[in-house]
């Protein structure tokens, strides 16, 4: 384990908890008997770190030790052992970049290069005090690798471009919504759920116990009610996800930008928008609900139209980031893109229609 030392100079001589933190301290200490209150050392160090701009100065550790009536050395031991505690100043937005194997295999080294070029060496704080970074071990979000944690939140499924964009926004004082940066719900497959779609798995109809394992042979068999007739298999998950997207859409008057031209098309005449990288079944339905059915419509979007669409669908920056318009232009002209070839070949999930899903 790396040797971790305090930054004695940067920490000054004193530290006090913020008054608004006191109720939280009382909450944690109430969990332990008075003579065992030192058990609260980790939560109190965590709160001290939050009140000290994201890192633990030596006076902050002393304050925790005094409150818990612990020898200072015991608190120093805890703070220097756990890497969740930082012992030198960090930027307003501190990036913890996971470099462990799953993230490394999915491109974490490229993300490191972005941090290195945009911020500098590990634990360097940018001159404006906004950014710093470090490499950490697995943060438990491997399914959405590669990822980073920025302060308290996870940013997942990143590419060098998306991370570069996030850092630029944070440096300019903008906020960036955490979560995944591809078309998936949490850690579900990209483009929509592909398994566990049978509604009977969740409606309780399969919970009837027909026989108990190891039941003595002379014991009466338990009475069971006949299972209800199976309901038709549902495409419920996808539909529900689409409804959720529609419900989450902001009201028209709250959306900035210009509403693009809507069209009505006869059934079967709509384009397969899922051939555009970044548009899965859920987003396709959301676009259809906004009157967008054709590649040519997307190809003709102006920047103001893009603002309106991104505002309506609550995913700022995504149309540009995933280059929807350039893809749509090619597809509208009858050409193919690398992604559409993979969709047409059935190599990616978003090539499947709902019946396949
Ligand atoms: S390996 Fe990166 S989150 Fe697990």
Short mmCIF file of C-alpha atoms and ligand atoms in Angstrom, two decimals:
data_model
loop_
_atom_site.label_atom_id
_atom_site.label_comp_id
_atom_site.label_asym_id
_atom_site.label_seq_id
_atom_site.Cartn_x
_atom_site.Cartn_y
_atom_site.Cartn_z
CA UNK A 1 0.00 0.00 0.00
CA UNK A 2 1.29 3.44 -0.88
CA UNK A 3 2.63 5.63 1.89
CA UNK A 4 0.14 8.42 2.52
CA UNK A 5 1.27 11.54 4.31
CA UNK A 6 -0.65 14.59 5.53
CA UNK A 7 -0.22 17.96 3.85
CA UNK A 8 0.69 19.84 7.03
CA UNK A 9 1.19 23.21 5.37
CA UNK A 10 -2.06 23.46 3.44
CA UNK A 11 -4.22 22.55 6.42
CA UNK A 12 -3.62 25.62 8.61
CA UNK A 13 -3.90 25.38 12.39
CA UNK A 14 -7.60 25.05 13.07
CA UNK A 15 -10.71 23.31 11.87
CA UNK A 16 -14.33 23.44 12.97
CA UNK A 17 -17.33 21.53 11.76
CA UNK A 18 -20.00 23.64 10.08
CA UNK A 19 -22.96 24.31 12.41
CA UNK A 20 -25.32 22.58 9.97
CA UNK A 21 -23.24 19.38 10.25
CA UNK A 22 -23.82 19.08 14.00
CA UNK A 23 -27.22 17.29 13.73
CA UNK A 24 -25.61 14.68 11.42
CA UNK A 25 -22.77 14.18 13.91
CA UNK A 26 -25.35 13.71 16.68
CA UNK A 27 -27.21 11.20 14.47
CA UNK A 28 -24.08 9.08 14.05
CA UNK A 29 -23.00 9.27 17.66
CA UNK A 30 -26.48 8.25 18.83
CA UNK A 31 -25.83 4.84 17.26
CA UNK A 32 -23.15 3.95 19.82
CA UNK A 33 -23.03 3.76 23.64
CA UNK A 34 -21.12 6.69 25.17
CA UNK A 35 -18.13 4.50 26.09
CA UNK A 36 -17.96 3.13 22.52
CA UNK A 37 -18.34 6.40 20.68
CA UNK A 38 -14.98 5.98 18.96
CA UNK A 39 -16.86 3.56 16.66
CA UNK A 40 -18.08 6.72 14.94
CA UNK A 41 -14.60 7.62 13.75
CA UNK A 42 -15.19 6.83 10.05
CA UNK A 43 -18.47 8.76 9.68
CA UNK A 44 -17.03 11.72 11.59
CA UNK A 45 -13.90 11.75 9.44
CA UNK A 46 -16.13 11.62 6.38
CA UNK A 47 -18.16 14.60 7.61
CA UNK A 48 -14.95 16.48 8.48
CA UNK A 49 -13.67 15.85 4.96
CA UNK A 50 -16.89 17.25 3.49
CA UNK A 51 -16.66 20.35 5.70
CA UNK A 52 -13.00 20.85 4.75
CA UNK A 53 -13.40 21.22 0.96
CA UNK A 54 -13.06 17.52 0.21
CA UNK A 55 -9.90 16.61 2.12
CA UNK A 56 -8.71 15.98 5.68
CA UNK A 57 -6.28 18.40 7.24
CA UNK A 58 -4.41 17.42 10.39
CA UNK A 59 -6.45 19.89 12.53
CA UNK A 60 -9.63 18.26 11.15
CA UNK A 61 -8.39 14.84 12.31
CA UNK A 62 -7.52 16.27 15.70
CA UNK A 63 -11.00 17.74 16.03
CA UNK A 64 -12.50 14.28 15.34
CA UNK A 65 -10.13 12.69 17.88
CA UNK A 66 -11.08 15.28 20.53
CA UNK A 67 -14.78 14.72 19.98
CA UNK A 68 -14.43 10.96 20.26
CA UNK A 69 -11.87 11.14 23.08
CA UNK A 70 -9.41 9.11 21.06
CA UNK A 71 -5.60 9.39 20.94
CA UNK A 72 -4.68 11.43 17.86
CA UNK A 73 -2.54 8.58 16.51
CA UNK A 74 -5.58 6.26 16.37
CA UNK A 75 -7.46 8.73 14.14
CA UNK A 76 -4.37 9.31 11.98
CA UNK A 77 -4.13 5.52 11.50
CA UNK A 78 -7.70 5.30 10.21
CA UNK A 79 -7.39 8.36 7.96
CA UNK A 80 -4.12 7.21 6.39
CA UNK A 81 -5.34 3.62 5.86
CA UNK A 82 -8.56 4.27 3.95
CA UNK A 83 -8.08 5.86 0.54
CA UNK A 84 -11.59 7.35 0.75
CA UNK A 85 -9.93 9.96 2.95
CA UNK A 86 -7.79 12.43 1.07
CA UNK A 87 -4.82 13.94 2.84
CA UNK A 88 -4.09 16.86 0.57
CA UNK A 89 -6.23 19.59 -1.04
CA UNK A 90 -8.40 18.65 -4.01
CA UNK A 91 -10.32 20.63 -6.62
CA UNK A 92 -13.96 21.63 -6.25
CA UNK A 93 -14.71 18.67 -8.53
CA UNK A 94 -12.46 15.76 -7.61
CA UNK A 95 -12.40 12.97 -10.17
CA UNK A 96 -11.74 9.41 -9.02
CA UNK A 97 -10.96 7.43 -12.13
CA UNK A 98 -11.32 3.66 -11.86
CA UNK A 99 -8.29 1.93 -13.42
CA UNK A 100 -9.10 -1.64 -12.36
CA UNK A 101 -9.22 -4.43 -14.96
CA UNK A 102 -12.82 -4.17 -16.31
CA UNK A 103 -12.53 -0.40 -16.66
CA UNK A 104 -9.00 -0.72 -18.03
CA UNK A 105 -10.18 -3.19 -20.68
CA UNK A 106 -12.97 -0.78 -21.65
CA UNK A 107 -10.73 2.24 -22.13
CA UNK A 108 -9.78 3.66 -18.70
CA UNK A 109 -6.25 4.35 -19.95
CA UNK A 110 -7.66 6.70 -22.60
CA UNK A 111 -9.66 8.47 -19.88
CA UNK A 112 -6.46 8.86 -17.85
CA UNK A 113 -4.86 10.63 -20.79
CA UNK A 114 -7.78 13.06 -20.86
CA UNK A 115 -7.34 13.81 -17.15
CA UNK A 116 -3.60 14.14 -17.56
CA UNK A 117 -3.89 16.60 -20.45
CA UNK A 118 -6.84 18.58 -19.09
CA UNK A 119 -5.93 18.68 -15.39
CA UNK A 120 -2.29 17.63 -15.03
CA UNK A 121 -0.63 15.06 -12.82
CA UNK A 122 -2.60 13.05 -10.28
CA UNK A 123 -3.73 15.14 -7.30
CA UNK A 124 -2.69 18.37 -9.02
CA UNK A 125 -5.35 21.05 -8.56
CA UNK A 126 -6.00 23.28 -11.57
CA UNK A 127 -5.16 26.97 -11.12
CA UNK A 128 -8.83 27.89 -10.93
CA UNK A 129 -9.26 25.37 -8.10
CA UNK A 130 -12.01 23.53 -9.97
CA UNK A 131 -10.52 20.17 -10.94
CA UNK A 132 -8.23 17.46 -9.61
CA UNK A 133 -8.06 13.74 -10.22
CA UNK A 134 -6.65 10.48 -8.96
CA UNK A 135 -6.76 6.85 -10.01
CA UNK A 136 -8.65 4.48 -7.71
CA UNK A 137 -9.47 0.79 -7.56
CA UNK A 138 -12.82 -0.72 -8.56
CA UNK A 139 -15.78 1.47 -7.59
CA UNK A 140 -18.27 -1.36 -8.05
CA UNK A 141 -19.80 -0.10 -11.30
CA UNK A 142 -17.87 -2.42 -13.62
CA UNK A 143 -21.00 -3.22 -15.65
CA UNK A 144 -20.96 0.40 -16.81
CA UNK A 145 -17.19 0.55 -17.38
CA UNK A 146 -15.27 2.70 -17.90
CA UNK A 147 -16.42 5.14 -15.29
CA UNK A 148 -15.36 7.86 -12.90
CA UNK A 149 -16.72 9.19 -9.64
CA UNK A 150 -16.88 12.97 -9.39
CA UNK A 151 -17.39 14.06 -5.80
CA UNK A 152 -20.35 11.89 -4.72
CA UNK A 153 -21.67 10.77 -8.12
CA UNK A 154 -20.88 8.20 -10.81
CA UNK A 155 -20.43 9.03 -14.51
CA UNK A 156 -20.52 5.83 -16.53
CA UNK A 157 -19.98 4.31 -19.99
CA UNK A 158 -17.55 7.08 -20.79
CA UNK A 159 -15.39 7.74 -23.82
CA UNK A 160 -12.47 10.19 -23.99
CA UNK A 161 -14.83 12.59 -25.78
CA UNK A 162 -17.59 12.42 -23.18
CA UNK A 163 -15.14 12.79 -20.30
CA UNK A 164 -13.46 15.73 -22.03
CA UNK A 165 -16.89 17.32 -22.44
CA UNK A 166 -17.78 16.72 -18.77
CA UNK A 167 -14.53 18.26 -17.55
CA UNK A 168 -14.93 21.30 -19.83
CA UNK A 169 -18.44 21.88 -18.49
CA UNK A 170 -17.39 21.53 -14.86
CA UNK A 171 -14.50 23.91 -15.47
CA UNK A 172 -16.95 26.44 -16.90
CA UNK A 173 -19.17 26.19 -13.85
CA UNK A 174 -21.90 24.17 -15.59
CA UNK A 175 -23.58 21.18 -14.01
CA UNK A 176 -23.40 17.74 -15.58
CA UNK A 177 -26.04 15.15 -14.82
CA UNK A 178 -24.47 11.93 -13.50
CA UNK A 179 -25.30 8.42 -14.73
CA UNK A 180 -24.71 6.55 -17.93
CA UNK A 181 -23.68 8.29 -21.14
CA UNK A 182 -25.11 5.71 -23.54
CA UNK A 183 -28.66 4.66 -24.40
CA UNK A 184 -29.38 2.33 -21.51
CA UNK A 185 -31.42 2.37 -18.34
CA UNK A 186 -28.99 2.10 -15.42
CA UNK A 187 -27.09 -1.09 -16.23
CA UNK A 188 -29.65 -2.64 -18.60
CA UNK A 189 -28.41 -3.52 -22.09
CA UNK A 190 -27.78 -0.68 -24.49
CA UNK A 191 -30.94 0.02 -26.48
CA UNK A 192 -33.35 -1.57 -23.99
CA UNK A 193 -33.96 -4.69 -21.93
CA UNK A 194 -33.44 -8.00 -23.74
CA UNK A 195 -34.22 -10.53 -21.03
CA UNK A 196 -36.66 -11.06 -18.14
CA UNK A 197 -39.38 -9.52 -20.29
CA UNK A 198 -42.05 -12.07 -19.35
CA UNK A 199 -44.59 -10.23 -17.18
CA UNK A 200 -45.40 -13.49 -15.34
CA UNK A 201 -42.00 -13.34 -13.73
CA UNK A 202 -43.12 -10.32 -11.77
CA UNK A 203 -46.90 -10.60 -11.31
CA UNK A 204 -46.77 -13.41 -8.70
CA UNK A 205 -48.52 -15.97 -10.89
CA UNK A 206 -45.56 -18.33 -10.74
CA UNK A 207 -45.27 -18.27 -6.97
CA UNK A 208 -47.55 -21.24 -6.27
CA UNK A 209 -45.68 -24.08 -4.56
CA UNK A 210 -46.75 -27.42 -6.05
CA UNK A 211 -44.68 -29.62 -3.75
CA UNK A 212 -42.31 -29.06 -0.90
CA UNK A 213 -38.82 -30.54 -1.09
CA UNK A 214 -38.15 -33.25 1.58
CA UNK A 215 -41.85 -33.42 2.54
CA UNK A 216 -42.45 -36.71 4.56
CA UNK A 217 -44.31 -39.14 2.33
CA UNK A 218 -47.16 -39.74 4.85
CA UNK A 219 -47.81 -36.07 5.39
CA UNK A 220 -50.83 -34.64 3.59
CA UNK A 221 -49.87 -32.77 0.50
CA UNK A 222 -50.31 -29.01 0.89
CA UNK A 223 -53.35 -27.60 -0.76
CA UNK A 224 -52.51 -25.27 -3.53
CA UNK A 225 -54.72 -23.07 -5.55
CA UNK A 226 -54.61 -23.59 -9.24
CA UNK A 227 -52.28 -21.13 -10.85
CA UNK A 228 -54.14 -18.48 -12.80
CA UNK A 229 -54.21 -18.89 -16.53
CA UNK A 230 -51.03 -17.48 -17.98
CA UNK A 231 -51.36 -14.01 -19.31
CA UNK A 232 -50.15 -13.31 -22.79
CA UNK A 233 -46.44 -12.66 -22.84
CA UNK A 234 -45.92 -8.96 -22.59
CA UNK A 235 -43.52 -6.55 -24.15
CA UNK A 236 -44.14 -4.71 -20.95
CA UNK A 237 -40.72 -3.66 -19.93
CA UNK A 238 -40.02 -1.77 -23.11
CA UNK A 239 -43.45 -0.20 -23.22
CA UNK A 240 -43.20 0.78 -19.57
CA UNK A 241 -39.78 2.26 -20.15
CA UNK A 242 -41.18 4.26 -23.05
CA UNK A 243 -44.09 5.48 -20.94
CA UNK A 244 -41.63 6.46 -18.25
CA UNK A 245 -39.62 8.44 -20.78
CA UNK A 246 -42.75 10.16 -22.06
CA UNK A 247 -43.87 10.93 -18.50
CA UNK A 248 -40.46 12.34 -17.64
CA UNK A 249 -40.52 14.65 -20.63
CA UNK A 250 -40.68 18.29 -19.56
CA UNK A 251 -43.70 20.45 -20.39
CA UNK A 252 -43.57 22.17 -23.80
CA UNK A 253 -43.40 25.65 -22.29
CA UNK A 254 -40.30 24.68 -20.27
CA UNK A 255 -38.30 23.62 -23.33
CA UNK A 256 -35.80 25.92 -25.02
CA UNK A 257 -35.10 25.97 -28.76
CA UNK A 258 -37.35 25.47 -31.78
CA UNK A 259 -39.68 22.57 -32.21
CA UNK A 260 -38.64 20.72 -35.41
CA UNK A 261 -41.09 19.92 -38.16
CA UNK A 262 -43.34 16.99 -37.28
CA UNK A 263 -44.73 14.58 -39.86
CA UNK A 264 -47.32 11.88 -39.97
CA UNK A 265 -46.44 8.73 -41.82
CA UNK A 266 -48.47 5.72 -42.75
CA UNK A 267 -47.68 2.54 -40.86
CA UNK A 268 -44.69 0.82 -42.41
CA UNK A 269 -43.35 3.99 -43.98
CA UNK A 270 -41.37 5.10 -40.98
CA UNK A 271 -37.56 4.74 -41.06
CA UNK A 272 -35.84 2.41 -38.61
CA UNK A 273 -34.32 5.16 -36.46
CA UNK A 274 -32.53 2.50 -34.44
CA UNK A 275 -30.03 2.33 -37.31
CA UNK A 276 -28.64 5.57 -35.85
CA UNK A 277 -26.06 4.91 -33.15
CA UNK A 278 -27.48 6.28 -29.91
CA UNK A 279 -31.13 5.60 -30.71
CA UNK A 280 -32.50 2.44 -29.16
CA UNK A 281 -36.11 1.24 -29.04
CA UNK A 282 -37.07 3.52 -26.15
CA UNK A 283 -35.63 6.65 -27.74
CA UNK A 284 -37.14 5.69 -31.07
CA UNK A 285 -40.60 5.54 -29.49
CA UNK A 286 -40.00 8.84 -27.74
CA UNK A 287 -38.98 10.42 -31.07
CA UNK A 288 -42.00 8.92 -32.82
CA UNK A 289 -44.20 10.41 -30.11
CA UNK A 290 -42.72 13.79 -31.05
CA UNK A 291 -43.58 13.25 -34.73
CA UNK A 292 -40.04 12.23 -35.81
CA UNK A 293 -40.15 9.17 -38.05
CA UNK A 294 -37.71 9.84 -40.89
CA UNK A 295 -33.93 10.10 -41.22
CA UNK A 296 -34.49 13.18 -43.39
CA UNK A 297 -36.23 14.97 -40.52
CA UNK A 298 -33.26 14.43 -38.20
CA UNK A 299 -30.82 15.34 -40.99
CA UNK A 300 -32.57 18.71 -41.32
CA UNK A 301 -32.45 19.68 -37.63
CA UNK A 302 -31.02 23.12 -36.90
CA UNK A 303 -29.06 23.80 -33.67
CA UNK A 304 -32.27 25.30 -32.20
CA UNK A 305 -34.16 22.11 -33.14
CA UNK A 306 -31.45 20.06 -31.43
CA UNK A 307 -31.86 22.16 -28.27
CA UNK A 308 -35.61 21.51 -28.36
CA UNK A 309 -35.25 17.77 -28.90
CA UNK A 310 -32.61 17.42 -26.19
CA UNK A 311 -34.76 19.49 -23.83
CA UNK A 312 -37.82 17.37 -24.60
CA UNK A 313 -35.99 14.11 -24.10
CA UNK A 314 -33.87 15.32 -21.17
CA UNK A 315 -30.48 14.35 -22.53
CA UNK A 316 -28.43 17.48 -23.10
CA UNK A 317 -25.49 17.25 -25.51
CA UNK A 318 -26.30 13.79 -26.71
CA UNK A 319 -27.39 14.50 -30.29
CA UNK A 320 -24.09 16.21 -31.03
CA UNK A 321 -22.00 13.80 -28.99
CA UNK A 322 -23.38 10.81 -30.88
CA UNK A 323 -23.46 12.64 -34.20
CA UNK A 324 -27.10 11.80 -34.95
CA UNK A 325 -27.43 14.42 -37.70
CA UNK A 326 -24.43 13.25 -39.74
CA UNK A 327 -25.58 9.64 -39.40
CA UNK A 328 -29.12 10.59 -40.41
CA UNK A 329 -27.85 12.47 -43.49
CA UNK A 330 -25.99 9.40 -44.72
CA UNK A 331 -28.93 7.11 -44.06
CA UNK A 332 -31.42 9.53 -45.66
CA UNK A 333 -29.30 9.44 -48.82
CA UNK A 334 -29.50 5.66 -48.85
CA UNK A 335 -25.87 5.21 -47.75
CA UNK A 336 -24.82 3.11 -44.78
CA UNK A 337 -22.85 3.87 -41.64
CA UNK A 338 -20.56 1.48 -39.81
CA UNK A 339 -23.22 1.22 -37.11
CA UNK A 340 -26.15 0.71 -39.49
CA UNK A 341 -24.23 -2.13 -41.14
CA UNK A 342 -23.93 -3.81 -37.76
CA UNK A 343 -27.63 -3.22 -37.07
CA UNK A 344 -28.62 -4.64 -40.46
CA UNK A 345 -26.41 -7.67 -39.80
CA UNK A 346 -28.19 -8.22 -36.46
CA UNK A 347 -24.95 -7.73 -34.52
CA UNK A 348 -26.33 -5.16 -32.07
CA UNK A 349 -29.44 -5.31 -29.97
CA UNK A 350 -30.99 -2.12 -31.28
CA UNK A 351 -31.27 -3.85 -34.64
CA UNK A 352 -34.00 -5.99 -33.16
CA UNK A 353 -37.57 -4.95 -33.25
CA UNK A 354 -39.68 -5.37 -30.15
CA UNK A 355 -40.84 -8.76 -31.18
CA UNK A 356 -37.27 -9.94 -30.99
CA UNK A 357 -36.49 -8.10 -27.79
S1 LIG B 1 -13.43 -2.08 -12.50
FE1 LIG B 1 -14.06 -0.04 -12.70
S2 LIG B 1 -15.85 0.03 -11.50
FE2 LIG B 1 -15.15 -1.99 -11.26
#
